[in-house]
Coordinates of N, CA and C in Angstrom, one line a residue:
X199 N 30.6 5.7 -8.4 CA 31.7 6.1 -9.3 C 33.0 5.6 -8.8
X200 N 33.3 5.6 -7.3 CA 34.6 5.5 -6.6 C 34.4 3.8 -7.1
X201 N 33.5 3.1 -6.9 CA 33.7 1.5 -7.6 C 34.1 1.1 -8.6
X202 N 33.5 2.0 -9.6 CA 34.0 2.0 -11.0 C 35.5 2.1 -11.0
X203 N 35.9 3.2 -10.6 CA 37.2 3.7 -10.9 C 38.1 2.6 -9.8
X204 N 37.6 1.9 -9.1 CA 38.4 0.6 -8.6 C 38.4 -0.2 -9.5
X205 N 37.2 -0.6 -10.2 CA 37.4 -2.0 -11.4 C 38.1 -1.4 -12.5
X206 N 38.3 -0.1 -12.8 CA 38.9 0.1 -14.3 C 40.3 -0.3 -14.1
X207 N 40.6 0.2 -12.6 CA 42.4 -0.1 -12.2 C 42.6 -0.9 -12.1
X208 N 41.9 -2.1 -11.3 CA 42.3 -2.9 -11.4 C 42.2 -4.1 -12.5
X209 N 41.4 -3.8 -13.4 CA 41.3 -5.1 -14.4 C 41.2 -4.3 -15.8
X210 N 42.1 -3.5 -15.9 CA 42.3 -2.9 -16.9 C 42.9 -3.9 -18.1
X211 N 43.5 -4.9 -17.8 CA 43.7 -6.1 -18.8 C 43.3 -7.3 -18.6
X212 N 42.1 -7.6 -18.2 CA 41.3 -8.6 -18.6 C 39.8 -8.4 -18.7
X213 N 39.3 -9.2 -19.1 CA 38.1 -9.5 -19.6 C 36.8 -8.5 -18.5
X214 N 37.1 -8.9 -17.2 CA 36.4 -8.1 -16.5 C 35.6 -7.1 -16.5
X215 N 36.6 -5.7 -16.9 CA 36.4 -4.6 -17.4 C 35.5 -4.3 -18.7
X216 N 35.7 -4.8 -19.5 CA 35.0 -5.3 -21.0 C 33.6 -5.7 -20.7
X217 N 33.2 -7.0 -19.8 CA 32.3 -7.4 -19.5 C 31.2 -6.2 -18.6
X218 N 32.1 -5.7 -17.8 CA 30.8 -4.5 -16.9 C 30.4 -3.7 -17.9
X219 N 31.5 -3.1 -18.9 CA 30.7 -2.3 -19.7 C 29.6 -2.5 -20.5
X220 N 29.8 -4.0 -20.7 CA 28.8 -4.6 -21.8 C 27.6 -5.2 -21.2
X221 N 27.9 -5.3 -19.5 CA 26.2 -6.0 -18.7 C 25.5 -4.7 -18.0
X222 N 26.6 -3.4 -17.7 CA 25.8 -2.8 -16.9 C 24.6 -2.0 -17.1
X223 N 23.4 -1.5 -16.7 CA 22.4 -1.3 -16.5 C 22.1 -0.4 -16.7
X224 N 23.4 1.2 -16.2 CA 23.7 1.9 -15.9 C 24.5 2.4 -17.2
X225 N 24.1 3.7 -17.7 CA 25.3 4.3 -18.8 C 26.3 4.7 -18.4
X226 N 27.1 4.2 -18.6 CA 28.8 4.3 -18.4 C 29.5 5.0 -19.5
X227 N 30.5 5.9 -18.7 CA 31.3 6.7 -19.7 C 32.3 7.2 -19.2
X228 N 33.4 6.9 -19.9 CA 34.5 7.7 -20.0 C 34.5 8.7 -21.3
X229 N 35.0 9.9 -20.4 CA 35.3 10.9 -21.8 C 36.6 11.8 -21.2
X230 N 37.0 12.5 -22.0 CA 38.6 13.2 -22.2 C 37.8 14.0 -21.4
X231 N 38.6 15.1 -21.1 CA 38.4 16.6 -20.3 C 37.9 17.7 -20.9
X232 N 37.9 17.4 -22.4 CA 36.8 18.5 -22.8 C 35.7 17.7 -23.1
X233 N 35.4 16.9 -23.0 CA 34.2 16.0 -23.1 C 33.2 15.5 -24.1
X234 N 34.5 14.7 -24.5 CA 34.3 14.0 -25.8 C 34.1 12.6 -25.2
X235 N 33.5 11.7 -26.1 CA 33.2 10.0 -25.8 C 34.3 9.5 -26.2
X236 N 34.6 8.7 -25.0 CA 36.4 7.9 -25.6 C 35.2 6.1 -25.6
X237 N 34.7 5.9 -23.8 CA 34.1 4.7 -24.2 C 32.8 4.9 -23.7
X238 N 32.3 3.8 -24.2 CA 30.5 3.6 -23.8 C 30.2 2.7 -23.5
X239 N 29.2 2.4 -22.0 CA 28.9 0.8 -22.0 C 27.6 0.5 -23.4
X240 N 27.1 -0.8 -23.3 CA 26.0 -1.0 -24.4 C 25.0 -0.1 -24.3
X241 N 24.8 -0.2 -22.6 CA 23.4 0.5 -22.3 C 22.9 2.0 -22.7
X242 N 24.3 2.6 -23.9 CA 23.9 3.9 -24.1 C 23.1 3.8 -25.5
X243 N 22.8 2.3 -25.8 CA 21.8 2.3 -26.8 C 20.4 2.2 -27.1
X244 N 20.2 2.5 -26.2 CA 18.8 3.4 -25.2 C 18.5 4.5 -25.7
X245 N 19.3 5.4 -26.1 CA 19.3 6.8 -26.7 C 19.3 6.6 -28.7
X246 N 19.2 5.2 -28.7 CA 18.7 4.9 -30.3 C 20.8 5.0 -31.1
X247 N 21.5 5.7 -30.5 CA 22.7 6.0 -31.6 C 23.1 4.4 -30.8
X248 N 23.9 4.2 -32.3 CA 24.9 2.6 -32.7 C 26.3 3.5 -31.6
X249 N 26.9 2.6 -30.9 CA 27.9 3.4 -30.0 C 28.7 3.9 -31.0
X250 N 29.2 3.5 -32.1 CA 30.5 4.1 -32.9 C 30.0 5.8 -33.7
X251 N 28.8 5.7 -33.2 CA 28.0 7.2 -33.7 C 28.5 8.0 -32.9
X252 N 28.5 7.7 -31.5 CA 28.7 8.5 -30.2 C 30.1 8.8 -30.1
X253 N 31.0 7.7 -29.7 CA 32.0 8.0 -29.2 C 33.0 8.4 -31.0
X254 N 34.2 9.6 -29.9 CA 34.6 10.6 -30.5 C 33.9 12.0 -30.9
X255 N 32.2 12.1 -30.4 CA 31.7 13.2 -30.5 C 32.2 14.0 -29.2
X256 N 31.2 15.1 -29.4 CA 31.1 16.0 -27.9 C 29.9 15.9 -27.6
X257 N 29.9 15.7 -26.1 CA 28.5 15.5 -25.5 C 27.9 16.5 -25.4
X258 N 28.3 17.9 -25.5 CA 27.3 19.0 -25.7 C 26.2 18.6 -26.8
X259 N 27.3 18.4 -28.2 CA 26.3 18.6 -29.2 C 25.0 17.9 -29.0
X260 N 25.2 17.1 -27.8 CA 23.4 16.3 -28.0 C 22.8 16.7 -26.5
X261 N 23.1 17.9 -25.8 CA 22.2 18.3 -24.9 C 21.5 19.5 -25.5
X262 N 20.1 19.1 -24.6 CA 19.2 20.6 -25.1 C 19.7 22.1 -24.8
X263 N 19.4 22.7 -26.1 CA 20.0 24.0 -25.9 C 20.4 25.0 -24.4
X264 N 19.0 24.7 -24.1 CA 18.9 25.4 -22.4 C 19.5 24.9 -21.2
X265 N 19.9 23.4 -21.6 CA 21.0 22.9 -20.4 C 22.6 22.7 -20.6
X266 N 22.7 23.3 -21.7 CA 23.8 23.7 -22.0 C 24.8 24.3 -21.1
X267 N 24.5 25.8 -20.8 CA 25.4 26.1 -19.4 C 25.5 25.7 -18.4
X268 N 24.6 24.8 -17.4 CA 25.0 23.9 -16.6 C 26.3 22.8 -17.2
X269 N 26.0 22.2 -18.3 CA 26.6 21.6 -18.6 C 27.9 21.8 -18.6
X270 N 28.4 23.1 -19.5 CA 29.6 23.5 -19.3 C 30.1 24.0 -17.9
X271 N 29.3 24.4 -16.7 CA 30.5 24.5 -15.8 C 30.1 23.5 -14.8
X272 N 29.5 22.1 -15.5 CA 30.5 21.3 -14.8 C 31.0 20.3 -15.4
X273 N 31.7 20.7 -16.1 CA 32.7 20.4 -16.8 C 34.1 21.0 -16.4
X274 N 33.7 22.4 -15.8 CA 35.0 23.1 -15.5 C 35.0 23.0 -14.2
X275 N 33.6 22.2 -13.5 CA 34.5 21.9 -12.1 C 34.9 20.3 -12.4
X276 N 34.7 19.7 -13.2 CA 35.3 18.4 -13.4 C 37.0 18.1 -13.7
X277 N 37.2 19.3 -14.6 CA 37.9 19.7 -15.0 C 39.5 20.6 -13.7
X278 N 38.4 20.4 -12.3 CA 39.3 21.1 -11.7 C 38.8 20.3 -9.8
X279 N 38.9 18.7 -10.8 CA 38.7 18.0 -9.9 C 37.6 18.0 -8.9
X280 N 36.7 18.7 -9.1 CA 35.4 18.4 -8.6 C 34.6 17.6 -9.0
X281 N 33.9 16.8 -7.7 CA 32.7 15.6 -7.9 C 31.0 15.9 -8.6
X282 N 30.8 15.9 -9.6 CA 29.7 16.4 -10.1 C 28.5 15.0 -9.6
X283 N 27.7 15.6 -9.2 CA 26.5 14.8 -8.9 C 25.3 14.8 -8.7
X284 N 23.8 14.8 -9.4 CA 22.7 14.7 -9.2 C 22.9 16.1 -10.5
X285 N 23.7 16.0 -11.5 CA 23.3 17.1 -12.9 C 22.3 16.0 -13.9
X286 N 21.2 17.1 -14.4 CA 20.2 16.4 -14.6 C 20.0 16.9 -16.3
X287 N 20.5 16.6 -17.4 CA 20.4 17.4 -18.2 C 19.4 16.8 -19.8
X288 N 18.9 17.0 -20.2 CA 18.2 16.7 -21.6 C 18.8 16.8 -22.9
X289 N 19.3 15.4 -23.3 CA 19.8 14.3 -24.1 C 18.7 14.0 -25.5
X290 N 19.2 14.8 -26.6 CA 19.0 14.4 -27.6 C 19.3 12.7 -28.2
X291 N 18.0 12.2 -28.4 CA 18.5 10.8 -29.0 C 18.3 10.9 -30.8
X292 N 18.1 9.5 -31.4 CA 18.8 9.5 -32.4 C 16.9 10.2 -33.3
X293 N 16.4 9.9 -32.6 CA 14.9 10.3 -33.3 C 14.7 11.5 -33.1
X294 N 15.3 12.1 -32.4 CA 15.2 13.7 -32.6 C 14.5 14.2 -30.7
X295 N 14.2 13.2 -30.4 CA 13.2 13.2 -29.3 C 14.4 13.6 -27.7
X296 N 14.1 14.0 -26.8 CA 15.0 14.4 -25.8 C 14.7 13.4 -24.6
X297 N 15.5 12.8 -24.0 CA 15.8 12.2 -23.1 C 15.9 12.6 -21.5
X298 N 15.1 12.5 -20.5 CA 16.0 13.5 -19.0 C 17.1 12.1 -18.7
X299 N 18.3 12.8 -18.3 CA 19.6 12.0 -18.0 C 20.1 12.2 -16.6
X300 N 21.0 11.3 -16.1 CA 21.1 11.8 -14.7 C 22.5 11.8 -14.4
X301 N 23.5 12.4 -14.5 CA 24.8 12.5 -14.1 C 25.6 12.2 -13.0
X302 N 26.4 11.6 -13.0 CA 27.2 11.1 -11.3 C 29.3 11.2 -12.1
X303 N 29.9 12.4 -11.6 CA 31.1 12.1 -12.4 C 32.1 12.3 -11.8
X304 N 33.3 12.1 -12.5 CA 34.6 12.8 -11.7 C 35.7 12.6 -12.3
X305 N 36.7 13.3 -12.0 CA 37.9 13.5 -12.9 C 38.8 12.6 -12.3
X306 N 39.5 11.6 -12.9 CA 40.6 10.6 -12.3 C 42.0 10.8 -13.5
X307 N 43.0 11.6 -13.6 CA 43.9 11.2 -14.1 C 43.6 12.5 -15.4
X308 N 43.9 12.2 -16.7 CA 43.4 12.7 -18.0 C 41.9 12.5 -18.3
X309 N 41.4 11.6 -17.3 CA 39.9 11.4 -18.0 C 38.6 11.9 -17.2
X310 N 37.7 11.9 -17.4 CA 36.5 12.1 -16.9 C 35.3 10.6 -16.7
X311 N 35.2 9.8 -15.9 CA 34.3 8.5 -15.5 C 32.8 9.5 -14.9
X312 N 32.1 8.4 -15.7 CA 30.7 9.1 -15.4 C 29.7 7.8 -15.4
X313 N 29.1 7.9 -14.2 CA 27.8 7.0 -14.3 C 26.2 7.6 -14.5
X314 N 25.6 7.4 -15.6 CA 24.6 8.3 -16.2 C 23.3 7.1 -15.8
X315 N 22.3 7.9 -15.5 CA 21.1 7.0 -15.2 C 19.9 7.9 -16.3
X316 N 19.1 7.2 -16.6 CA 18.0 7.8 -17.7 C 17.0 8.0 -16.8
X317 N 16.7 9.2 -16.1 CA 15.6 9.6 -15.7 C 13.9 9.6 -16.1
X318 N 13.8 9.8 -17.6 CA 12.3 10.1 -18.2 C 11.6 9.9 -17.8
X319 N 11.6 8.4 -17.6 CA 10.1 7.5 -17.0 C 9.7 7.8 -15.7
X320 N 11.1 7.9 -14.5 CA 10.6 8.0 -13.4 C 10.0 9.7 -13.1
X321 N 10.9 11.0 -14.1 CA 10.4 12.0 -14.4 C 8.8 11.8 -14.9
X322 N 8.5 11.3 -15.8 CA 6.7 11.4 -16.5 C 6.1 10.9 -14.6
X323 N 6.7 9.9 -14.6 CA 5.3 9.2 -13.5 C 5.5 10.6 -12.4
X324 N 6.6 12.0 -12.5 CA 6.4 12.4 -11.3 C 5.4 13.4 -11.7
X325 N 5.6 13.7 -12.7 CA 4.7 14.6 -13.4 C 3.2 14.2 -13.1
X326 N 2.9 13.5 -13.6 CA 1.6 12.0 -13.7 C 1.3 12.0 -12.0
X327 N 2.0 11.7 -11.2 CA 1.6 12.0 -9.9 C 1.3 13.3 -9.2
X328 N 2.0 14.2 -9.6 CA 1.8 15.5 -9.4 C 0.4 16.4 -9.8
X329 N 0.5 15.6 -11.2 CA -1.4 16.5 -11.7 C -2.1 15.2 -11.1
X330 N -2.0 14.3 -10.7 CA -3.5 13.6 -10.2 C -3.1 14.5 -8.8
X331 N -2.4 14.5 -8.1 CA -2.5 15.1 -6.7 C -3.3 16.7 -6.9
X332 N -3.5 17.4 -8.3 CA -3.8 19.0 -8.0 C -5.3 18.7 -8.5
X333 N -5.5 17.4 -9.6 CA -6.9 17.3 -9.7 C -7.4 16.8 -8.4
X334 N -6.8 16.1 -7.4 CA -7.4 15.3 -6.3 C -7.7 16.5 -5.3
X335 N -6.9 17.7 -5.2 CA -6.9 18.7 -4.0 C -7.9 19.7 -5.0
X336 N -7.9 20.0 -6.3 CA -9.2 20.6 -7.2 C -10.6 19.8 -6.9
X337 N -11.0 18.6 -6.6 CA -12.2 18.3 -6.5 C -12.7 18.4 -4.9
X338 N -11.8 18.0 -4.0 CA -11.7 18.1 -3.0 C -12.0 19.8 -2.4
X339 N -11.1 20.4 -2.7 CA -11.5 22.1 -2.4 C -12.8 22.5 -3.1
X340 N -13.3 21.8 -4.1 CA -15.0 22.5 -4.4 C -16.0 21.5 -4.0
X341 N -15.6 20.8 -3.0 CA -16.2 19.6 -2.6 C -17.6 20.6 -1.7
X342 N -18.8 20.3 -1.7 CA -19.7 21.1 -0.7 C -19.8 20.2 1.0
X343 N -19.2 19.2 1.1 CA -19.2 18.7 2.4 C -17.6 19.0 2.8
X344 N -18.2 19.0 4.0 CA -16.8 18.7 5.2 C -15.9 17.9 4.6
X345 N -14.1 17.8 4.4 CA -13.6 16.7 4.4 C -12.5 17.4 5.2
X346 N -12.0 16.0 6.0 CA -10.9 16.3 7.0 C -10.1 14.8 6.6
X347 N -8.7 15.3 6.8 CA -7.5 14.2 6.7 C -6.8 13.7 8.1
X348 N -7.4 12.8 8.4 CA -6.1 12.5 9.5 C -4.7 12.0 9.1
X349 N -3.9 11.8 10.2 CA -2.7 10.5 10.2 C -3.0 9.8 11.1
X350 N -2.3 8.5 10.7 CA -2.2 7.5 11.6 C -2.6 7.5 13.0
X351 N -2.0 8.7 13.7 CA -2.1 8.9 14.9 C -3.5 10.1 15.6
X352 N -4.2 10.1 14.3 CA -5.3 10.8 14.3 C -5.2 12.3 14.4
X353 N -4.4 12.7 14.3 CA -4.0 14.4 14.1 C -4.4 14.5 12.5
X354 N -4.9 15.6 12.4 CA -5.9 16.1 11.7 C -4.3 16.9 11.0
X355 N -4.4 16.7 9.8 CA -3.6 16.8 8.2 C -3.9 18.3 7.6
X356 N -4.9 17.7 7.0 CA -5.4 18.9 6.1 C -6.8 18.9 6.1
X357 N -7.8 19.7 5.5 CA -8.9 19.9 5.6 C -9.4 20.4 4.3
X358 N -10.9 20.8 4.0 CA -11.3 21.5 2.7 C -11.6 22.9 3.3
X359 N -12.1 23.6 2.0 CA -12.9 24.8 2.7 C -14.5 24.7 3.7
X360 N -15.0 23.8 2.9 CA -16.2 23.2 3.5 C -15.9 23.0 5.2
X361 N -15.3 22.2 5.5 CA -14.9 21.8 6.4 C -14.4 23.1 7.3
X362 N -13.7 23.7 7.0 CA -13.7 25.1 7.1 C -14.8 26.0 8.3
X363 N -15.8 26.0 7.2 CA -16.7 26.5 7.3 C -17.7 25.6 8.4
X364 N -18.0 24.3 8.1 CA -18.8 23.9 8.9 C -18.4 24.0 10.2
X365 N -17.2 23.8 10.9 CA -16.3 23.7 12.1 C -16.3 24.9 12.4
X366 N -15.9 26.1 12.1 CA -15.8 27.2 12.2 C -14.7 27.8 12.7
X367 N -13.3 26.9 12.3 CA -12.3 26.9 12.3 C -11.2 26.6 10.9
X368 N -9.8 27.5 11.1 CA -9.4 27.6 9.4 C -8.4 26.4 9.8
X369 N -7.5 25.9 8.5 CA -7.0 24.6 8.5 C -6.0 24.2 9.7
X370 N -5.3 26.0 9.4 CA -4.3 26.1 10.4 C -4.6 25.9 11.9
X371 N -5.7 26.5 12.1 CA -6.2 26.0 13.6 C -6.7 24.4 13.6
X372 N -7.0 23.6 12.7 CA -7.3 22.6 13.2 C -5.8 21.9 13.1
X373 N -5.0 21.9 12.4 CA -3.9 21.0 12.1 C -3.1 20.8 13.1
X374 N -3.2 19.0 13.6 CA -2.6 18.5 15.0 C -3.2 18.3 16.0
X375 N -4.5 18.9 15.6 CA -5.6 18.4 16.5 C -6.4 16.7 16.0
X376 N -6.8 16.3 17.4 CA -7.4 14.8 17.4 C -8.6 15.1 17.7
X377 N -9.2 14.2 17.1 CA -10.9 14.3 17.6 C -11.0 13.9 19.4
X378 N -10.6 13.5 19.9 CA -10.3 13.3 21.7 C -9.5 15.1 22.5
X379 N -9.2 15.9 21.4 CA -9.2 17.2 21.7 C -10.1 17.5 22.4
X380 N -10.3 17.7 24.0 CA -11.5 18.4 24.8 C -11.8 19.7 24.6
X381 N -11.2 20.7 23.4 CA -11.3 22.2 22.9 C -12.8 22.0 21.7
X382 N -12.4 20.5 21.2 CA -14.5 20.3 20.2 C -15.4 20.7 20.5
X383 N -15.6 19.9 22.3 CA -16.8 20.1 22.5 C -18.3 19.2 21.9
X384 N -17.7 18.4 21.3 CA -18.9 17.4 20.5 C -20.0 17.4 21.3
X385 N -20.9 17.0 20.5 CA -22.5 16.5 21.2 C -23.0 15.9 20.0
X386 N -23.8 14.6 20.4 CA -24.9 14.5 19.6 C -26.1 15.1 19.1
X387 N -26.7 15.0 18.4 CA -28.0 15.8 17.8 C -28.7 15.9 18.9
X388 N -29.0 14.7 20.3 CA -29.9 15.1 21.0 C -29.3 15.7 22.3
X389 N -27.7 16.3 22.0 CA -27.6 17.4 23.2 C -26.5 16.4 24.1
X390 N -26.7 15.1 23.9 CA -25.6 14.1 24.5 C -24.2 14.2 24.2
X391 N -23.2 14.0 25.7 CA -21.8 14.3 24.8 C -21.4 13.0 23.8
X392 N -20.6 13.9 23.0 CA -20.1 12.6 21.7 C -18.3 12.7 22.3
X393 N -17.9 11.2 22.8 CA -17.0 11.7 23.4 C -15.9 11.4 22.0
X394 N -15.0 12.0 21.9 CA -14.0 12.0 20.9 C -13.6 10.6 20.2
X395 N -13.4 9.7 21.5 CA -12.8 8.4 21.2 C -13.9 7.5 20.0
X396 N -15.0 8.2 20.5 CA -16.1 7.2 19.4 C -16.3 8.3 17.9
X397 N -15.7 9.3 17.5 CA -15.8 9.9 16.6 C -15.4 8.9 15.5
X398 N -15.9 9.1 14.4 CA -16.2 8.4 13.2 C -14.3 8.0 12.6
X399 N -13.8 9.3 12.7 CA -12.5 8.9 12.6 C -11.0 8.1 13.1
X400 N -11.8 8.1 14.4 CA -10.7 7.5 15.6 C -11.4 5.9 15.5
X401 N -12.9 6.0 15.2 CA -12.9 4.4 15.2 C -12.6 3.8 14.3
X402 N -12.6 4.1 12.9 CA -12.1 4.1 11.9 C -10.4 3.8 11.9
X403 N -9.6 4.4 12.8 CA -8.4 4.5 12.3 C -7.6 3.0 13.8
X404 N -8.9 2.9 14.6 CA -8.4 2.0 15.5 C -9.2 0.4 15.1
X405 N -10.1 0.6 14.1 CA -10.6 -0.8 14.1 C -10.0 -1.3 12.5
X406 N -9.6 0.1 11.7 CA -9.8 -0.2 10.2 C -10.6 -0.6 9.3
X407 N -12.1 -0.3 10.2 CA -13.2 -0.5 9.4 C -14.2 0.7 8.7
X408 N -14.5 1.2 8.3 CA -15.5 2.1 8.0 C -16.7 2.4 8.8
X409 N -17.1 3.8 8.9 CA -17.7 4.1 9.4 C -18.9 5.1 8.9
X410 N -20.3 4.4 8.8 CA -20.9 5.4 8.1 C -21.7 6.5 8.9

């Protein structure tokens, strides 16, 4: 935002200024201090409205009902020269449909400069990441075998209940332990020690091959 408000001053009469608003990437806005649209770069046509629809409204009327009072007080700390940043609010477009938006602002003079980023997509994919991660930890917890997580460094992550159970230890007691932990106790089926370094996991995590 502090860069912005360096190229408005300084190239406030030439072409420059004109041009960022018209290449940038990012939605650009100037609005008055009660927060109306004075300018727009192109990129606010993304939200479906022709810019001359926008500017001279109020940017309330196109946030969702519920983010409304965020909205207004910060406005009143913009309004009282505070740096607004990381307000996240839901943006009516022209199709009726809501937008997530990302706020970055600040009060310079009579006006308010704002750099707005459109969150939605990288919002859906967090979403979209988040339920594969509760389906992946749902199949996993009714899993009937052992499963255990290492890291890199072979410290033991997380575990199932299975795993649980077969070990005879709960997650919390295993977490940070290494299969080379002398507290295991391993053995082979015929009574032979299994020394840690050869456990299925550590060879695995030192050769990067699979181990069945």
């Amino acid at each position: 935002i502090e860069a912005l408000l360096m190229m408005i001053e300084n190239h406030k009469q030439d072409n420059i200024y004109e041009n960022f608003f018209t290449l940038a990437l990012d939605l650009l806005c100037i609005a008055d201090l009660d927060g109306y649209f004075r300018q727009l770069s192109q990129s606010w046509d993304v939200l479906g409205y022709p810019l001359e629809d926008l500017i001279g409204t109020q940017l309330l009327q196109y946030v969702h009902p519920e983010d409304i009072p965020m909205t207004e007080e910060a406005l009143f700390r913009l309004q009282a020269y505070q740096l607004v940043k990381h307000l996240r609010n839901r943006f009516r477009c022209k199709d009726g449909e809501y937008r997530l938006i990302e706020w970055r602002c600040r009060r310079h003079g009579d006006w308010i400069y704002a750099v707005v980023r459109d969150m939605t997509d990288i919002s859906e994919a967090d979403k979209a990441l988040h339920a594969s991660e509760a389906r992946y930890r749902s199949v996993v917890t009714s899993m009937s075998e052992g499963i255990v997580v290492h890291a890199k460094d072979g410290s033991i992550l997380t575990c199932n209940r299975a795993a649980e159970r077969i070990l005879g230890l709960t997650q919390e007691q295993m977490k940070g332990r290494t299969s080379i932990d002398p507290r295991w106790r391993a053995i082979h089926e015929d009574g032979s020690p299994f020394p840690g370094e050869t456990h299925p996991a550590m060879v695995t995590l030192q050769t990067g091959k699979s181990v069945s």
